[in-house]
């Protein structure tokens, strides 16, 4: 699954496209990788808001040392798994992840290239996402 996407639009353009009243600036780069900040659109009190969050839910594996940084999990394979089911059932934990394109790795190990995908004739689109507050990184999606 995807571990890289781009948002080649300004915060104002993203806000206008998704009906957000107040665009929010972010320290997110144009290319977004797991473990780094990105922008999401979510709803609170009947209004859409933009918010900067870390892409990926922190996952601490049993084999990791206590000092190791958690692994950012950014793909949901099965909504019935314990990690996702509680969030998926509640609309307040749902969000939109705006993007202009995403990349998939292609090729043999050690010689992979990026293949970029976008939606024809759509300058911006969104993935459906989940978000939550985490003790490790604050808001994550």
mmCIF file of N, CA and C in Angstrom:
data_model
loop_
_atom_site.group_PDB
_atom_site.id
_atom_site.type_symbol
_atom_site.label_atom_id
_atom_site.label_comp_id
_atom_site.label_asym_id
_atom_site.label_seq_id
_atom_site.Cartn_x
_atom_site.Cartn_y
_atom_site.Cartn_z
ATOM 1 N N UNK A 1 0.831 -1.193 0.000
ATOM 2 C CA UNK A 1 0.000 0.000 0.000
ATOM 3 C C UNK A 1 0.868 1.246 0.000
ATOM 4 N N UNK A 2 0.234 2.369 -0.175
ATOM 5 C CA UNK A 2 0.904 3.648 -0.353
ATOM 6 C C UNK A 2 1.631 4.115 0.902
ATOM 7 N N UNK A 3 2.857 4.558 0.714
ATOM 8 C CA UNK A 3 3.641 5.162 1.792
ATOM 9 C C UNK A 3 4.152 6.539 1.391
ATOM 10 N N UNK A 4 3.522 7.140 0.390
ATOM 11 C CA UNK A 4 3.916 8.467 -0.064
ATOM 12 C C UNK A 4 2.772 9.086 -0.852
ATOM 13 N N UNK A 5 2.438 10.328 -0.475
ATOM 14 C CA UNK A 5 1.468 11.069 -1.275
ATOM 15 C C UNK A 5 1.866 12.535 -1.316
ATOM 16 N N UNK A 6 1.256 13.284 -2.225
ATOM 17 C CA UNK A 6 1.561 14.701 -2.370
ATOM 18 C C UNK A 6 0.301 15.535 -2.247
ATOM 19 N N UNK A 7 0.504 16.771 -1.814
ATOM 20 C CA UNK A 7 -0.556 17.776 -1.811
ATOM 21 C C UNK A 7 0.065 19.012 -2.448
ATOM 22 N N UNK A 8 -0.148 19.152 -3.719
ATOM 23 C CA UNK A 8 0.433 20.279 -4.458
ATOM 24 C C UNK A 8 -0.601 21.376 -4.635
ATOM 25 N N UNK A 9 -1.211 21.746 -3.524
ATOM 26 C CA UNK A 9 -2.191 22.834 -3.474
ATOM 27 C C UNK A 9 -1.953 23.602 -2.178
ATOM 28 N N UNK A 10 -2.337 24.856 -2.171
ATOM 29 C CA UNK A 10 -2.195 25.672 -0.956
ATOM 30 C C UNK A 10 -3.260 25.269 0.062
ATOM 31 N N UNK A 11 -3.042 25.659 1.306
ATOM 32 C CA UNK A 11 -4.031 25.392 2.356
ATOM 33 C C UNK A 11 -5.367 26.037 1.996
ATOM 34 N N UNK A 12 -5.330 27.222 1.418
ATOM 35 C CA UNK A 12 -6.568 27.910 1.026
ATOM 36 C C UNK A 12 -7.312 27.133 -0.062
ATOM 37 N N UNK A 13 -6.582 26.582 -1.033
ATOM 38 C CA UNK A 13 -7.217 25.804 -2.098
ATOM 39 C C UNK A 13 -7.832 24.521 -1.549
ATOM 40 N N UNK A 14 -7.127 23.855 -0.635
ATOM 41 C CA UNK A 14 -7.655 22.630 -0.019
ATOM 42 C C UNK A 14 -8.903 22.954 0.783
ATOM 43 N N UNK A 15 -8.846 24.023 1.580
ATOM 44 C CA UNK A 15 -9.995 24.419 2.400
ATOM 45 C C UNK A 15 -11.205 24.725 1.526
ATOM 46 N N UNK A 16 -11.006 25.472 0.453
ATOM 47 C CA UNK A 16 -12.116 25.822 -0.430
ATOM 48 C C UNK A 16 -12.713 24.578 -1.082
ATOM 49 N N UNK A 17 -11.862 23.661 -1.509
ATOM 50 C CA UNK A 17 -12.340 22.447 -2.181
ATOM 51 C C UNK A 17 -13.214 21.595 -1.266
ATOM 52 N N UNK A 18 -12.856 21.535 0.027
ATOM 53 C CA UNK A 18 -13.574 20.662 0.962
ATOM 54 C C UNK A 18 -14.539 21.401 1.888
ATOM 55 N N UNK A 19 -14.799 22.664 1.613
ATOM 56 C CA UNK A 19 -15.793 23.400 2.391
ATOM 57 C C UNK A 19 -15.370 23.707 3.814
ATOM 58 N N UNK A 20 -14.095 24.010 3.996
ATOM 59 C CA UNK A 20 -13.570 24.379 5.314
ATOM 60 C C UNK A 20 -13.549 25.902 5.397
ATOM 61 N N UNK A 21 -14.078 26.457 6.491
ATOM 62 C CA UNK A 21 -14.144 27.912 6.640
ATOM 63 C C UNK A 21 -12.770 28.558 6.789
ATOM 64 N N UNK A 22 -11.935 27.977 7.633
ATOM 65 C CA UNK A 22 -10.658 28.608 7.960
ATOM 66 C C UNK A 22 -9.500 27.674 7.620
ATOM 67 N N UNK A 23 -8.744 27.994 6.552
ATOM 68 C CA UNK A 23 -7.582 27.156 6.230
ATOM 69 C C UNK A 23 -6.531 27.255 7.332
ATOM 70 N N UNK A 24 -5.828 26.172 7.555
ATOM 71 C CA UNK A 24 -4.789 26.122 8.576
ATOM 72 C C UNK A 24 -3.464 25.817 7.890
ATOM 73 N N UNK A 25 -2.457 26.582 8.195
ATOM 74 C CA UNK A 25 -1.134 26.306 7.664
ATOM 75 C C UNK A 25 -0.534 25.131 8.433
ATOM 76 N N UNK A 26 0.380 24.440 7.807
ATOM 77 C CA UNK A 26 0.986 23.262 8.408
ATOM 78 C C UNK A 26 2.465 23.238 8.082
ATOM 79 N N UNK A 27 3.207 22.494 8.881
ATOM 80 C CA UNK A 27 4.621 22.284 8.577
ATOM 81 C C UNK A 27 4.809 21.032 7.713
ATOM 82 N N UNK A 28 3.705 20.514 7.176
ATOM 83 C CA UNK A 28 3.780 19.343 6.302
ATOM 84 C C UNK A 28 4.473 19.720 5.002
ATOM 85 N N UNK A 29 5.286 18.818 4.504
ATOM 86 C CA UNK A 29 5.941 19.039 3.228
ATOM 87 C C UNK A 29 4.998 18.735 2.081
ATOM 88 N N UNK A 30 5.441 19.028 0.872
ATOM 89 C CA UNK A 30 4.640 18.725 -0.306
ATOM 90 C C UNK A 30 4.503 17.206 -0.473
ATOM 91 N N UNK A 31 5.559 16.458 -0.116
ATOM 92 C CA UNK A 31 5.500 14.997 -0.108
ATOM 93 C C UNK A 31 5.325 14.553 1.336
ATOM 94 N N UNK A 32 4.354 13.673 1.568
ATOM 95 C CA UNK A 32 4.031 13.229 2.921
ATOM 96 C C UNK A 32 4.360 11.740 3.044
ATOM 97 N N UNK A 33 5.145 11.412 4.064
ATOM 98 C CA UNK A 33 5.561 10.039 4.362
ATOM 99 C C UNK A 33 5.020 9.637 5.737
ATOM 100 N N UNK A 34 4.851 8.331 6.008
ATOM 101 C CA UNK A 34 4.437 7.886 7.336
ATOM 102 C C UNK A 34 5.396 8.410 8.408
ATOM 103 N N UNK A 35 4.808 8.848 9.519
ATOM 104 C CA UNK A 35 5.598 9.374 10.632
ATOM 105 C C UNK A 35 5.845 10.867 10.543
ATOM 106 N N UNK A 36 5.372 11.495 9.467
ATOM 107 C CA UNK A 36 5.558 12.935 9.261
ATOM 108 C C UNK A 36 4.199 13.629 9.215
ATOM 109 N N UNK A 37 4.173 14.959 9.375
ATOM 110 C CA UNK A 37 2.887 15.662 9.401
ATOM 111 C C UNK A 37 2.228 15.767 8.034
ATOM 112 N N UNK A 38 0.913 15.751 8.061
ATOM 113 C CA UNK A 38 0.072 15.977 6.896
ATOM 114 C C UNK A 38 -1.205 16.652 7.354
ATOM 115 N N UNK A 39 -2.009 17.081 6.409
ATOM 116 C CA UNK A 39 -3.267 17.760 6.725
ATOM 117 C C UNK A 39 -4.444 16.807 6.582
ATOM 118 N N UNK A 40 -5.411 16.960 7.466
ATOM 119 C CA UNK A 40 -6.666 16.220 7.349
ATOM 120 C C UNK A 40 -7.825 17.194 7.486
ATOM 121 N N UNK A 41 -8.959 16.763 6.985
ATOM 122 C CA UNK A 41 -10.220 17.483 7.143
ATOM 123 C C UNK A 41 -11.085 16.594 8.020
ATOM 124 N N UNK A 42 -11.601 17.171 9.094
ATOM 125 C CA UNK A 42 -12.498 16.402 9.954
ATOM 126 C C UNK A 42 -13.646 17.297 10.391
ATOM 127 N N UNK A 43 -14.644 16.697 10.987
ATOM 128 C CA UNK A 43 -15.802 17.463 11.415
ATOM 129 C C UNK A 43 -15.855 17.526 12.928
ATOM 130 N N UNK A 44 -16.174 18.705 13.423
ATOM 131 C CA UNK A 44 -16.394 18.891 14.851
ATOM 132 C C UNK A 44 -17.485 19.940 15.028
ATOM 133 N N UNK A 45 -18.442 19.653 15.879
ATOM 134 C CA UNK A 45 -19.565 20.556 16.155
ATOM 135 C C UNK A 45 -20.267 21.001 14.871
ATOM 136 N N UNK A 46 -20.407 20.078 13.924
ATOM 137 C CA UNK A 46 -21.115 20.354 12.689
ATOM 138 C C UNK A 46 -20.345 21.170 11.661
ATOM 139 N N UNK A 47 -19.057 21.418 11.898
ATOM 140 C CA UNK A 47 -18.234 22.202 10.969
ATOM 141 C C UNK A 47 -17.041 21.383 10.526
ATOM 142 N N UNK A 48 -16.635 21.588 9.282
ATOM 143 C CA UNK A 48 -15.404 20.966 8.798
ATOM 144 C C UNK A 48 -14.224 21.838 9.193
ATOM 145 N N UNK A 49 -13.169 21.180 9.709
ATOM 146 C CA UNK A 49 -11.950 21.895 10.053
ATOM 147 C C UNK A 49 -10.757 21.186 9.427
ATOM 148 N N UNK A 50 -9.690 21.952 9.196
ATOM 149 C CA UNK A 50 -8.416 21.391 8.748
ATOM 150 C C UNK A 50 -7.531 21.283 9.972
ATOM 151 N N UNK A 51 -6.740 20.227 10.019
ATOM 152 C CA UNK A 51 -5.835 20.046 11.147
ATOM 153 C C UNK A 51 -4.587 19.320 10.682
ATOM 154 N N UNK A 52 -3.458 19.761 11.182
ATOM 155 C CA UNK A 52 -2.192 19.067 10.924
ATOM 156 C C UNK A 52 -2.063 17.931 11.932
ATOM 157 N N UNK A 53 -1.732 16.744 11.431
ATOM 158 C CA UNK A 53 -1.551 15.558 12.279
ATOM 159 C C UNK A 53 -0.394 14.745 11.727
ATOM 160 N N UNK A 54 0.091 13.807 12.537
ATOM 161 C CA UNK A 54 1.126 12.875 12.092
ATOM 162 C C UNK A 54 0.461 11.738 11.332
ATOM 163 N N UNK A 55 1.034 11.379 10.160
ATOM 164 C CA UNK A 55 0.485 10.286 9.361
ATOM 165 C C UNK A 55 1.004 8.964 9.892
ATOM 166 N N UNK A 56 0.110 8.172 10.458
ATOM 167 C CA UNK A 56 0.442 6.850 10.986
ATOM 168 C C UNK A 56 0.116 6.752 12.468
ATOM 169 N N UNK A 57 -0.500 5.654 12.841
ATOM 170 C CA UNK A 57 -0.806 5.382 14.241
ATOM 171 C C UNK A 57 0.422 4.735 14.879
ATOM 172 N N UNK A 58 0.857 5.235 16.043
ATOM 173 C CA UNK A 58 2.046 4.650 16.660
ATOM 174 C C UNK A 58 1.774 3.210 17.115
ATOM 175 N N UNK A 59 2.637 2.298 16.689
ATOM 176 C CA UNK A 59 2.519 0.890 17.067
ATOM 177 C C UNK A 59 3.827 0.452 17.705
ATOM 178 N N UNK A 60 3.745 0.015 18.925
ATOM 179 C CA UNK A 60 4.926 -0.491 19.632
ATOM 180 C C UNK A 60 4.849 -2.013 19.624
ATOM 181 N N UNK A 61 5.779 -2.642 18.920
ATOM 182 C CA UNK A 61 5.831 -4.101 18.853
ATOM 183 C C UNK A 61 6.445 -4.664 20.119
ATOM 184 N N UNK A 62 6.036 -5.851 20.499
ATOM 185 C CA UNK A 62 6.547 -6.483 21.714
ATOM 186 C C UNK A 62 8.053 -6.698 21.661
ATOM 187 N N UNK A 63 8.588 -6.842 20.465
ATOM 188 C CA UNK A 63 10.016 -7.101 20.300
ATOM 189 C C UNK A 63 10.873 -5.831 20.371
ATOM 190 N N UNK A 64 10.218 -4.663 20.442
ATOM 191 C CA UNK A 64 10.958 -3.393 20.445
ATOM 192 C C UNK A 64 11.454 -3.056 21.846
ATOM 193 N N UNK A 65 12.612 -2.414 21.910
ATOM 194 C CA UNK A 65 13.118 -1.954 23.205
ATOM 195 C C UNK A 65 12.269 -0.778 23.667
ATOM 196 N N UNK A 66 12.189 -0.537 24.972
ATOM 197 C CA UNK A 66 11.378 0.580 25.477
ATOM 198 C C UNK A 66 11.813 1.944 24.937
ATOM 199 N N UNK A 67 13.072 2.083 24.561
ATOM 200 C CA UNK A 67 13.574 3.365 24.062
ATOM 201 C C UNK A 67 13.310 3.563 22.564
ATOM 202 N N UNK A 68 12.907 2.507 21.870
ATOM 203 C CA UNK A 68 12.701 2.592 20.420
ATOM 204 C C UNK A 68 11.461 3.407 20.083
ATOM 205 N N UNK A 69 11.541 4.135 18.990
ATOM 206 C CA UNK A 69 10.414 4.927 18.494
ATOM 207 C C UNK A 69 9.356 3.979 17.932
ATOM 208 N N UNK A 70 8.068 4.211 18.230
ATOM 209 C CA UNK A 70 7.021 3.354 17.657
ATOM 210 C C UNK A 70 7.023 3.415 16.132
ATOM 211 N N UNK A 71 6.477 2.380 15.517
ATOM 212 C CA UNK A 71 6.362 2.294 14.058
ATOM 213 C C UNK A 71 5.058 2.983 13.641
ATOM 214 N N UNK A 72 5.094 3.883 12.619
ATOM 215 C CA UNK A 72 3.844 4.504 12.160
ATOM 216 C C UNK A 72 3.064 3.564 11.238
ATOM 217 N N UNK A 73 1.857 3.180 11.635
ATOM 218 C CA UNK A 73 1.004 2.314 10.828
ATOM 219 C C UNK A 73 0.025 3.202 10.072
ATOM 220 N N UNK A 74 0.071 3.147 8.745
ATOM 221 C CA UNK A 74 -0.734 4.062 7.953
ATOM 222 C C UNK A 74 -1.707 3.381 7.000
ATOM 223 N N UNK A 75 -1.779 2.077 6.982
ATOM 224 C CA UNK A 75 -2.714 1.375 6.117
ATOM 225 C C UNK A 75 -3.640 0.499 6.952
ATOM 226 N N UNK A 76 -4.907 0.562 6.635
ATOM 227 C CA UNK A 76 -5.912 -0.241 7.336
ATOM 228 C C UNK A 76 -6.287 -1.400 6.429
ATOM 229 N N UNK A 77 -5.914 -2.603 6.811
ATOM 230 C CA UNK A 77 -6.205 -3.775 5.991
ATOM 231 C C UNK A 77 -7.533 -4.421 6.369
ATOM 232 N N UNK A 78 -7.915 -4.329 7.635
ATOM 233 C CA UNK A 78 -9.115 -5.013 8.102
ATOM 234 C C UNK A 78 -9.735 -4.192 9.232
ATOM 235 N N UNK A 79 -10.867 -3.563 8.970
ATOM 236 C CA UNK A 79 -11.529 -2.721 9.980
ATOM 237 C C UNK A 79 -12.042 -3.513 11.173
ATOM 238 N N UNK A 80 -12.051 -4.846 11.101
ATOM 239 C CA UNK A 80 -12.526 -5.653 12.225
ATOM 240 C C UNK A 80 -11.444 -5.903 13.265
ATOM 241 N N UNK A 81 -10.207 -5.519 12.968
ATOM 242 C CA UNK A 81 -9.111 -5.721 13.919
ATOM 243 C C UNK A 81 -9.245 -4.736 15.079
ATOM 244 N N UNK A 82 -8.785 -5.168 16.262
ATOM 245 C CA UNK A 82 -8.924 -4.359 17.473
ATOM 246 C C UNK A 82 -8.366 -2.946 17.329
ATOM 247 N N UNK A 83 -7.289 -2.797 16.572
ATOM 248 C CA UNK A 83 -6.661 -1.488 16.442
ATOM 249 C C UNK A 83 -7.608 -0.470 15.785
ATOM 250 N N UNK A 84 -8.545 -0.937 14.951
ATOM 251 C CA UNK A 84 -9.380 -0.029 14.168
ATOM 252 C C UNK A 84 -10.855 -0.036 14.518
ATOM 253 N N UNK A 85 -11.372 -1.132 15.011
ATOM 254 C CA UNK A 85 -12.829 -1.303 15.113
ATOM 255 C C UNK A 85 -13.507 -0.219 15.952
ATOM 256 N N UNK A 86 -12.920 0.166 17.068
ATOM 257 C CA UNK A 86 -13.532 1.198 17.908
ATOM 258 C C UNK A 86 -13.611 2.544 17.215
ATOM 259 N N UNK A 87 -12.562 2.883 16.469
ATOM 260 C CA UNK A 87 -12.550 4.155 15.736
ATOM 261 C C UNK A 87 -13.508 4.123 14.557
ATOM 262 N N UNK A 88 -13.516 3.030 13.829
ATOM 263 C CA UNK A 88 -14.322 2.926 12.616
ATOM 264 C C UNK A 88 -15.816 3.045 12.903
ATOM 265 N N UNK A 89 -16.232 2.644 14.078
ATOM 266 C CA UNK A 89 -17.658 2.680 14.429
ATOM 267 C C UNK A 89 -18.151 4.072 14.799
ATOM 268 N N UNK A 90 -17.225 5.009 15.041
ATOM 269 C CA UNK A 90 -17.617 6.322 15.538
ATOM 270 C C UNK A 90 -17.292 7.412 14.514
ATOM 271 N N UNK A 91 -18.317 8.105 13.999
ATOM 272 C CA UNK A 91 -18.086 9.141 12.987
ATOM 273 C C UNK A 91 -17.118 10.242 13.430
ATOM 274 N N UNK A 92 -17.044 10.537 14.701
ATOM 275 C CA UNK A 92 -16.154 11.614 15.159
ATOM 276 C C UNK A 92 -14.674 11.290 14.957
ATOM 277 N N UNK A 93 -14.331 10.034 14.681
ATOM 278 C CA UNK A 93 -12.935 9.642 14.449
ATOM 279 C C UNK A 93 -12.640 9.442 12.960
ATOM 280 N N UNK A 94 -13.566 9.837 12.096
ATOM 281 C CA UNK A 94 -13.362 9.728 10.657
ATOM 282 C C UNK A 94 -12.839 11.048 10.102
ATOM 283 N N UNK A 95 -12.069 10.968 9.026
ATOM 284 C CA UNK A 95 -11.531 12.179 8.420
ATOM 285 C C UNK A 95 -11.319 11.968 6.926
ATOM 286 N N UNK A 96 -11.048 13.060 6.239
ATOM 287 C CA UNK A 96 -10.646 13.037 4.839
ATOM 288 C C UNK A 96 -9.176 13.408 4.770
ATOM 289 N N UNK A 97 -8.434 12.716 3.935
ATOM 290 C CA UNK A 97 -7.010 12.988 3.735
ATOM 291 C C UNK A 97 -6.867 13.564 2.330
ATOM 292 N N UNK A 98 -6.715 14.896 2.219
ATOM 293 C CA UNK A 98 -6.610 15.490 0.882
ATOM 294 C C UNK A 98 -5.274 15.199 0.232
ATOM 295 N N UNK A 99 -5.304 14.945 -1.086
ATOM 296 C CA UNK A 99 -4.070 14.703 -1.821
ATOM 297 C C UNK A 99 -4.264 15.035 -3.293
ATOM 298 N N UNK A 100 -3.151 15.188 -3.982
ATOM 299 C CA UNK A 100 -3.199 15.433 -5.422
ATOM 300 C C UNK A 100 -2.678 14.223 -6.194
ATOM 301 N N UNK A 101 -1.862 13.384 -5.549
ATOM 302 C CA UNK A 101 -1.353 12.157 -6.176
ATOM 303 C C UNK A 101 -0.745 11.273 -5.100
ATOM 304 N N UNK A 102 -0.622 9.981 -5.402
ATOM 305 C CA UNK A 102 0.080 9.070 -4.494
ATOM 306 C C UNK A 102 1.000 8.174 -5.303
ATOM 307 N N UNK A 103 2.028 7.670 -4.648
ATOM 308 C CA UNK A 103 3.032 6.854 -5.339
ATOM 309 C C UNK A 103 3.019 5.431 -4.809
ATOM 310 N N UNK A 104 3.274 4.518 -5.692
ATOM 311 C CA UNK A 104 3.477 3.110 -5.341
ATOM 312 C C UNK A 104 4.854 2.700 -5.843
ATOM 313 N N UNK A 105 5.542 1.896 -5.053
ATOM 314 C CA UNK A 105 6.848 1.382 -5.467
ATOM 315 C C UNK A 105 6.644 0.308 -6.519
ATOM 316 N N UNK A 106 7.522 0.316 -7.516
ATOM 317 C CA UNK A 106 7.410 -0.657 -8.591
ATOM 318 C C UNK A 106 8.812 -1.099 -9.002
ATOM 319 N N UNK A 107 8.970 -2.373 -9.227
ATOM 320 C CA UNK A 107 10.258 -2.883 -9.684
ATOM 321 C C UNK A 107 10.871 -3.855 -8.702
ATOM 322 N N UNK A 108 12.044 -4.336 -9.070
ATOM 323 C CA UNK A 108 12.763 -5.309 -8.248
ATOM 324 C C UNK A 108 13.367 -4.634 -7.025
ATOM 325 N N UNK A 109 13.540 -5.402 -5.956
ATOM 326 C CA UNK A 109 14.150 -4.889 -4.740
ATOM 327 C C UNK A 109 15.532 -4.312 -5.065
ATOM 328 N N UNK A 110 15.777 -3.117 -4.553
ATOM 329 C CA UNK A 110 17.040 -2.447 -4.826
ATOM 330 C C UNK A 110 17.027 -1.589 -6.081
ATOM 331 N N UNK A 111 15.985 -1.734 -6.899
ATOM 332 C CA UNK A 111 15.886 -0.952 -8.134
ATOM 333 C C UNK A 111 14.468 -0.419 -8.325
ATOM 334 N N UNK A 112 13.772 -0.196 -7.225
ATOM 335 C CA UNK A 112 12.378 0.263 -7.312
ATOM 336 C C UNK A 112 12.301 1.707 -7.785
ATOM 337 N N UNK A 113 11.224 1.989 -8.491
ATOM 338 C CA UNK A 113 10.914 3.352 -8.913
ATOM 339 C C UNK A 113 9.521 3.698 -8.389
ATOM 340 N N UNK A 114 9.185 4.962 -8.460
ATOM 341 C CA UNK A 114 7.858 5.419 -8.041
ATOM 342 C C UNK A 114 6.944 5.504 -9.251
ATOM 343 N N UNK A 115 5.762 4.947 -9.109
ATOM 344 C CA UNK A 115 4.712 5.118 -10.094
ATOM 345 C C UNK A 115 3.647 5.978 -9.439
ATOM 346 N N UNK A 116 3.369 7.143 -10.042
ATOM 347 C CA UNK A 116 2.432 8.103 -9.472
ATOM 348 C C UNK A 116 1.033 7.914 -10.049
ATOM 349 N N UNK A 117 0.021 8.076 -9.170
ATOM 350 C CA UNK A 117 -1.382 7.948 -9.538
ATOM 351 C C UNK A 117 -2.124 9.200 -9.102
ATOM 352 N N UNK A 118 -3.050 9.635 -9.928
ATOM 353 C CA UNK A 118 -3.925 10.757 -9.567
ATOM 354 C C UNK A 118 -5.290 10.485 -10.196
ATOM 355 N N UNK A 119 -6.236 11.378 -9.958
ATOM 356 C CA UNK A 119 -7.569 11.237 -10.531
ATOM 357 C C UNK A 119 -7.674 12.211 -11.702
ATOM 358 N N UNK A 120 -7.894 11.673 -12.876
ATOM 359 C CA UNK A 120 -7.955 12.486 -14.089
ATOM 360 C C UNK A 120 -9.010 13.584 -13.944
ATOM 361 N N UNK A 121 -8.639 14.771 -14.342
ATOM 362 C CA UNK A 121 -9.523 15.947 -14.345
ATOM 363 C C UNK A 121 -9.961 16.384 -12.943
ATOM 364 N N UNK A 122 -9.316 15.887 -11.926
ATOM 365 C CA UNK A 122 -9.590 16.329 -10.552
ATOM 366 C C UNK A 122 -8.293 16.884 -9.974
ATOM 367 N N UNK A 123 -8.241 18.173 -9.679
ATOM 368 C CA UNK A 123 -7.008 18.759 -9.166
ATOM 369 C C UNK A 123 -6.670 18.296 -7.746
ATOM 370 N N UNK A 124 -7.683 17.850 -7.025
ATOM 371 C CA UNK A 124 -7.487 17.367 -5.658
ATOM 372 C C UNK A 124 -8.580 16.347 -5.357
ATOM 373 N N UNK A 125 -8.250 15.358 -4.538
ATOM 374 C CA UNK A 125 -9.226 14.360 -4.125
ATOM 375 C C UNK A 125 -8.896 13.958 -2.693
ATOM 376 N N UNK A 126 -9.568 12.964 -2.150
ATOM 377 C CA UNK A 126 -9.319 12.577 -0.756
ATOM 378 C C UNK A 126 -9.454 11.083 -0.568
ATOM 379 N N UNK A 127 -8.675 10.593 0.382
ATOM 380 C CA UNK A 127 -8.855 9.244 0.909
ATOM 381 C C UNK A 127 -9.730 9.342 2.151
ATOM 382 N N UNK A 128 -10.488 8.307 2.435
ATOM 383 C CA UNK A 128 -11.184 8.208 3.711
ATOM 384 C C UNK A 128 -10.165 7.770 4.746
ATOM 385 N N UNK A 129 -10.229 8.355 5.922
ATOM 386 C CA UNK A 129 -9.265 8.014 6.962
ATOM 387 C C UNK A 129 -9.889 7.966 8.339
ATOM 388 N N UNK A 130 -9.101 7.519 9.281
ATOM 389 C CA UNK A 130 -9.448 7.534 10.702
ATOM 390 C C UNK A 130 -8.381 8.342 11.420
ATOM 391 N N UNK A 131 -8.737 8.954 12.537
ATOM 392 C CA UNK A 131 -7.767 9.700 13.315
ATOM 393 C C UNK A 131 -8.042 9.465 14.805
ATOM 394 N N UNK A 132 -7.077 9.794 15.611
ATOM 395 C CA UNK A 132 -7.244 9.761 17.066
ATOM 396 C C UNK A 132 -6.107 10.549 17.697
ATOM 397 N N UNK A 133 -6.255 10.827 18.988
ATOM 398 C CA UNK A 133 -5.164 11.428 19.748
ATOM 399 C C UNK A 133 -4.298 10.301 20.289
ATOM 400 N N UNK A 134 -2.991 10.469 20.217
ATOM 401 C CA UNK A 134 -2.085 9.447 20.748
ATOM 402 C C UNK A 134 -1.198 10.077 21.816
ATOM 403 N N UNK A 135 -0.831 9.296 22.800
ATOM 404 C CA UNK A 135 0.071 9.763 23.844
ATOM 405 C C UNK A 135 1.458 10.058 23.283
ATOM 406 N N UNK A 136 1.858 9.307 22.264
ATOM 407 C CA UNK A 136 3.207 9.439 21.720
ATOM 408 C C UNK A 136 3.391 10.657 20.824
ATOM 409 N N UNK A 137 2.442 10.899 19.909
ATOM 410 C CA UNK A 137 2.631 11.919 18.869
ATOM 411 C C UNK A 137 1.508 12.948 18.794
ATOM 412 N N UNK A 138 0.570 12.937 19.717
ATOM 413 C CA UNK A 138 -0.580 13.842 19.609
ATOM 414 C C UNK A 138 -1.556 13.316 18.569
ATOM 415 N N UNK A 139 -2.274 14.212 17.840
ATOM 416 C CA UNK A 139 -3.236 13.739 16.855
ATOM 417 C C UNK A 139 -2.533 12.989 15.703
ATOM 418 N N UNK A 140 -3.074 11.826 15.346
ATOM 419 C CA UNK A 140 -2.531 11.004 14.269
ATOM 420 C C UNK A 140 -3.679 10.543 13.365
ATOM 421 N N UNK A 141 -3.335 10.246 12.110
ATOM 422 C CA UNK A 141 -4.336 9.738 11.168
ATOM 423 C C UNK A 141 -3.766 8.578 10.377
#
